[in-house]
Short mmCIF file of C-alpha atoms in Angstrom, two decimals:
data_model
loop_
_atom_site.label_atom_id
_atom_site.label_comp_id
_atom_site.label_asym_id
_atom_site.label_seq_id
_atom_site.Cartn_x
_atom_site.Cartn_y
_atom_site.Cartn_z
CA MET A 1 4.35 -43.34 -71.03
CA THR A 2 6.27 -43.71 -67.78
CA ARG A 3 4.40 -45.77 -65.22
CA PRO A 4 3.08 -44.01 -62.11
CA ASP A 5 5.63 -43.70 -59.32
CA ALA A 6 3.16 -44.18 -56.43
CA VAL A 7 -0.14 -45.96 -55.85
CA ALA A 8 -2.91 -45.18 -53.38
CA VAL A 9 -6.07 -47.14 -52.64
CA VAL A 10 -9.10 -45.16 -51.46
CA VAL A 11 -11.91 -46.92 -49.58
CA PRO A 12 -14.96 -45.04 -48.26
CA ALA A 13 -16.59 -46.74 -45.29
CA ARG A 14 -19.82 -45.94 -43.46
CA ASP A 15 -20.61 -48.31 -40.60
CA GLU A 16 -18.74 -51.20 -42.21
CA GLU A 17 -17.13 -52.97 -39.24
CA VAL A 18 -18.47 -56.35 -40.42
CA LEU A 19 -17.34 -56.26 -44.04
CA LEU A 20 -14.34 -53.92 -43.86
CA PRO A 21 -11.88 -56.57 -42.56
CA ALA A 22 -12.33 -58.77 -45.65
CA CYS A 23 -11.98 -55.72 -47.88
CA LEU A 24 -8.71 -54.71 -46.24
CA ASP A 25 -7.41 -58.29 -46.30
CA ALA A 26 -7.91 -58.37 -50.06
CA VAL A 27 -6.40 -54.92 -50.55
CA ALA A 28 -3.38 -55.96 -48.47
CA ALA A 29 -2.89 -59.00 -50.70
CA ALA A 30 -3.07 -56.77 -53.78
CA VAL A 31 -0.53 -54.39 -52.23
CA ASP A 32 1.78 -57.31 -51.46
CA ALA A 33 1.57 -58.45 -55.08
CA LEU A 34 2.28 -54.93 -56.30
CA ARG A 35 5.33 -54.60 -54.04
CA ALA A 36 6.64 -57.95 -55.26
CA ALA A 37 6.36 -56.78 -58.86
CA TYR A 38 7.35 -53.12 -58.36
CA ALA A 39 9.49 -52.85 -55.25
CA ASP A 40 10.28 -49.18 -55.95
CA VAL A 41 6.63 -48.03 -56.00
CA PRO A 42 5.37 -46.80 -52.60
CA THR A 43 1.77 -47.56 -51.70
CA GLN A 44 -0.78 -46.18 -49.27
CA VAL A 45 -4.27 -47.35 -48.31
CA VAL A 46 -6.70 -44.63 -47.22
CA VAL A 47 -9.98 -45.52 -45.52
CA VAL A 48 -12.46 -42.67 -45.22
CA LEU A 49 -14.61 -43.19 -42.13
CA ASP A 50 -17.72 -41.30 -43.17
CA ALA A 51 -20.23 -40.63 -40.39
CA CYS A 52 -19.39 -43.98 -38.78
CA ARG A 53 -21.11 -44.91 -35.53
CA ASP A 54 -19.81 -48.47 -35.26
CA GLY A 55 -16.40 -50.08 -34.82
CA SER A 56 -15.02 -49.31 -38.29
CA ALA A 57 -12.37 -47.02 -36.82
CA GLN A 58 -11.04 -49.84 -34.66
CA VAL A 59 -10.77 -52.08 -37.72
CA VAL A 60 -8.54 -49.50 -39.37
CA ARG A 61 -6.45 -48.86 -36.24
CA ASP A 62 -5.47 -52.51 -36.16
CA ARG A 63 -4.08 -52.45 -39.71
CA ASP A 64 -0.50 -51.74 -40.72
CA GLY A 65 -0.13 -49.52 -43.77
CA VAL A 66 -3.68 -48.19 -43.57
CA VAL A 67 -4.54 -44.63 -42.61
CA ALA A 68 -7.95 -43.29 -41.65
CA VAL A 69 -9.56 -40.03 -42.69
CA THR A 70 -12.64 -38.94 -40.79
CA ALA A 71 -15.55 -37.36 -42.65
CA HIS A 72 -18.98 -36.36 -41.41
CA ALA A 73 -20.91 -35.84 -44.64
CA GLY A 74 -22.69 -39.16 -44.92
CA CYS A 75 -22.16 -38.76 -48.66
CA VAL A 76 -20.06 -41.12 -50.76
CA GLY A 77 -19.06 -38.43 -53.26
CA VAL A 78 -17.60 -36.33 -50.46
CA ALA A 79 -15.96 -39.38 -48.87
CA ARG A 80 -14.25 -40.47 -52.08
CA SER A 81 -13.11 -36.90 -52.72
CA GLU A 82 -11.61 -36.54 -49.26
CA GLY A 83 -9.90 -39.88 -49.70
CA VAL A 84 -8.29 -38.81 -52.94
CA GLU A 85 -7.13 -35.55 -51.38
CA ALA A 86 -5.54 -37.44 -48.50
CA ALA A 87 -3.85 -39.76 -51.00
CA ALA A 88 -2.57 -36.79 -52.98
CA ALA A 89 -1.10 -35.21 -49.83
CA TRP A 90 0.63 -38.49 -48.99
CA ALA A 91 1.99 -38.78 -52.53
CA ALA A 92 3.41 -35.28 -52.41
CA GLY A 93 5.07 -36.16 -49.13
CA VAL A 94 6.91 -39.11 -50.66
CA GLY A 95 7.96 -37.07 -53.69
CA SER A 96 5.56 -38.62 -56.17
CA ARG A 97 5.01 -36.84 -59.47
CA SER A 98 2.56 -39.33 -60.98
CA LEU A 99 0.09 -40.91 -58.56
CA TRP A 100 -2.25 -43.73 -59.54
CA VAL A 101 -5.43 -43.89 -57.44
CA ALA A 102 -7.38 -47.14 -57.15
CA SER A 103 -10.93 -46.95 -55.82
CA THR A 104 -12.96 -49.69 -54.16
CA ASP A 105 -15.67 -50.03 -51.50
CA ALA A 106 -15.62 -51.29 -47.94
CA ASP A 107 -18.06 -54.12 -48.72
CA SER A 108 -15.98 -55.38 -51.65
CA VAL A 109 -13.10 -57.80 -52.22
CA VAL A 110 -10.54 -57.04 -54.93
CA PRO A 111 -8.47 -59.72 -56.70
CA ARG A 112 -4.80 -60.15 -55.87
CA HIS A 113 -3.71 -58.94 -59.32
CA TRP A 114 -5.85 -55.79 -59.12
CA LEU A 115 -3.10 -53.24 -58.53
CA THR A 116 -0.40 -54.89 -60.64
CA SER A 117 -2.82 -54.93 -63.55
CA HIS A 118 -3.74 -51.29 -63.01
CA LEU A 119 -0.11 -50.22 -62.93
CA GLY A 120 0.67 -52.16 -66.10
CA TRP A 121 -2.19 -50.49 -67.94
CA ALA A 122 -1.14 -47.09 -66.62
CA ALA A 123 2.38 -47.69 -67.93
CA ASP A 124 0.81 -48.34 -71.34
CA GLY A 125 -0.64 -44.83 -71.31
CA LEU A 126 -4.10 -45.28 -69.83
CA GLY A 127 -5.46 -42.61 -67.52
CA LEU A 128 -8.63 -44.42 -66.45
CA VAL A 129 -9.48 -48.08 -65.82
CA VAL A 130 -13.13 -49.03 -65.35
CA GLY A 131 -13.57 -52.52 -63.93
CA THR A 132 -16.51 -54.80 -63.25
CA VAL A 133 -18.15 -56.05 -60.07
CA GLU A 134 -20.11 -59.18 -59.29
CA PRO A 135 -22.43 -59.74 -56.32
CA ARG A 136 -21.25 -62.36 -53.85
CA PRO A 137 -23.25 -65.46 -54.84
CA GLY A 138 -24.16 -66.45 -51.31
CA ASP A 139 -25.73 -63.05 -50.66
CA VAL A 140 -28.43 -63.16 -53.34
CA SER A 141 -31.04 -65.61 -54.53
CA ALA A 142 -30.38 -67.78 -57.57
CA GLY A 143 -33.04 -65.86 -59.48
CA ALA A 144 -31.51 -62.49 -58.68
CA LEU A 145 -28.04 -63.72 -59.58
CA SER A 146 -29.33 -65.04 -62.90
CA ALA A 147 -31.05 -61.71 -63.58
CA TRP A 148 -27.82 -59.91 -62.78
CA HIS A 149 -25.81 -61.93 -65.30
CA GLN A 150 -28.49 -61.47 -67.96
CA ARG A 151 -28.20 -57.69 -67.63
CA HIS A 152 -24.44 -57.39 -67.18
CA THR A 153 -21.41 -58.29 -69.19
CA THR A 154 -18.05 -58.75 -67.56
CA ALA A 155 -16.21 -58.73 -70.87
CA ASP A 156 -13.75 -56.08 -72.01
CA GLY A 157 -15.53 -53.09 -73.50
CA HIS A 158 -18.43 -53.24 -71.02
CA ASP A 159 -20.44 -50.10 -70.31
CA HIS A 160 -20.79 -50.42 -66.53
CA VAL A 161 -19.30 -48.05 -63.95
CA HIS A 162 -18.67 -48.97 -60.32
CA GLY A 163 -16.82 -46.96 -57.70
CA ALA A 164 -15.81 -50.31 -56.21
CA ASN A 165 -13.54 -50.95 -59.18
CA LEU A 166 -11.94 -47.85 -60.68
CA GLY A 167 -8.40 -46.60 -61.23
CA PHE A 168 -7.12 -43.29 -62.56
CA THR A 169 -4.20 -40.91 -62.57
CA LEU A 170 -4.34 -37.99 -60.18
CA ASP A 171 -3.63 -35.66 -63.11
CA ALA A 172 -6.69 -36.88 -65.02
CA TYR A 173 -8.78 -36.64 -61.88
CA ARG A 174 -7.69 -33.07 -61.22
CA ALA A 175 -8.26 -32.06 -64.84
CA VAL A 176 -12.00 -32.83 -64.64
CA GLY A 177 -12.59 -31.49 -61.15
CA GLY A 178 -12.67 -34.80 -59.28
CA PHE A 179 -15.63 -36.76 -57.98
CA PRO A 180 -18.94 -34.88 -57.98
CA LEU A 181 -20.01 -34.35 -54.38
CA LEU A 182 -23.12 -36.49 -54.78
CA PRO A 183 -24.76 -39.09 -52.51
CA THR A 184 -24.80 -41.58 -55.38
CA HIS A 185 -23.58 -41.99 -58.99
CA GLU A 186 -20.48 -39.93 -58.21
CA ASP A 187 -18.52 -42.68 -59.95
CA VAL A 188 -20.56 -42.29 -63.15
CA GLY A 189 -20.07 -38.53 -63.02
CA LEU A 190 -16.30 -38.86 -62.78
CA VAL A 191 -15.99 -41.46 -65.52
CA THR A 192 -18.29 -39.50 -67.84
CA ALA A 193 -16.24 -36.33 -67.34
CA MET A 194 -12.96 -38.17 -67.96
CA ARG A 195 -14.25 -39.80 -71.12
CA GLU A 196 -15.59 -36.49 -72.42
CA ALA A 197 -12.18 -34.94 -71.71
CA GLY A 198 -10.52 -37.60 -73.85
CA VAL A 199 -8.72 -39.44 -71.06
CA PRO A 200 -7.38 -42.76 -72.47
CA THR A 201 -9.70 -45.35 -70.96
CA LEU A 202 -9.97 -49.11 -70.61
CA ALA A 203 -13.23 -50.84 -69.67
CA THR A 204 -12.05 -54.26 -68.59
CA GLY A 205 -13.38 -57.48 -67.16
CA ALA A 206 -9.91 -58.76 -66.27
CA VAL A 207 -9.96 -57.58 -62.64
CA PRO A 208 -13.46 -58.33 -61.33
CA VAL A 209 -14.30 -57.23 -57.81
CA VAL A 210 -16.73 -59.22 -55.66
CA THR A 211 -19.10 -57.00 -53.73
CA SER A 212 -21.77 -57.47 -51.10
CA GLY A 213 -25.19 -58.56 -52.25
CA ARG A 214 -26.99 -56.88 -49.36
CA ARG A 215 -30.29 -55.18 -50.12
CA THR A 216 -29.89 -52.30 -47.67
CA GLY A 217 -26.99 -50.15 -48.78
CA ARG A 218 -25.20 -47.00 -47.67
CA ALA A 219 -25.93 -44.86 -50.75
CA PRO A 220 -29.43 -44.03 -52.00
CA ASP A 221 -30.22 -45.64 -55.36
CA GLY A 222 -26.89 -47.46 -55.19
CA PHE A 223 -25.84 -51.05 -55.84
CA ALA A 224 -27.88 -52.53 -52.98
CA GLY A 225 -31.02 -50.83 -54.23
CA TYR A 226 -30.38 -52.14 -57.71
CA LEU A 227 -30.04 -55.70 -56.43
CA ASP A 228 -33.22 -55.28 -54.41
CA GLY A 229 -34.98 -54.36 -57.63
CA LEU A 230 -33.86 -57.68 -59.13
CA GLY A 231 -35.61 -59.52 -56.33
CA ALA A 232 -32.52 -60.26 -54.25
#
């Protein structure tokens, strides 16, 4: 399979002025690594400012190579969907015929090799990459962190799904109707639909993303709520 000819990163953000800078720093490092490895592959970072009432927009304005999309839904499924649509419009504008979309969250930090790994797997014929996340150790108690590791594997073949660490082709995304417009578990809905459609998939622990261990999150029944249930 021919590798994708463009890459977009989609980041939904809802009142994330504190954590968004670190997220975008890490994404920028991953983009730099991708450009060093694949100089002919254009990239775009899309931040979806969803019902933000803080300074998140200013964080984005100060960043080169990052564009903002404004949403008002207060719903992560809608925000991710609008981000992918903006990425698709950008890709069409640069003449892309095979866009790879990488998804993360505004409170998360991706590894430098995140995008280069995704593109390599895509070139091998994969249409979906499902990565792992780990809570930032300093954000949770030792007991909660221990409970997390007891319940989660970060090995290849894991069965976890996190919107903070996904990658997929635009074609596969379109074929299953995109992200469900849900306030939570939109990531699980998309991955389930892609797997049921037979999209070649890799569940990998090779590109772990570190995410906030806060107990009050932006999505109901999301990652923060789960950590709270562990006694974080």
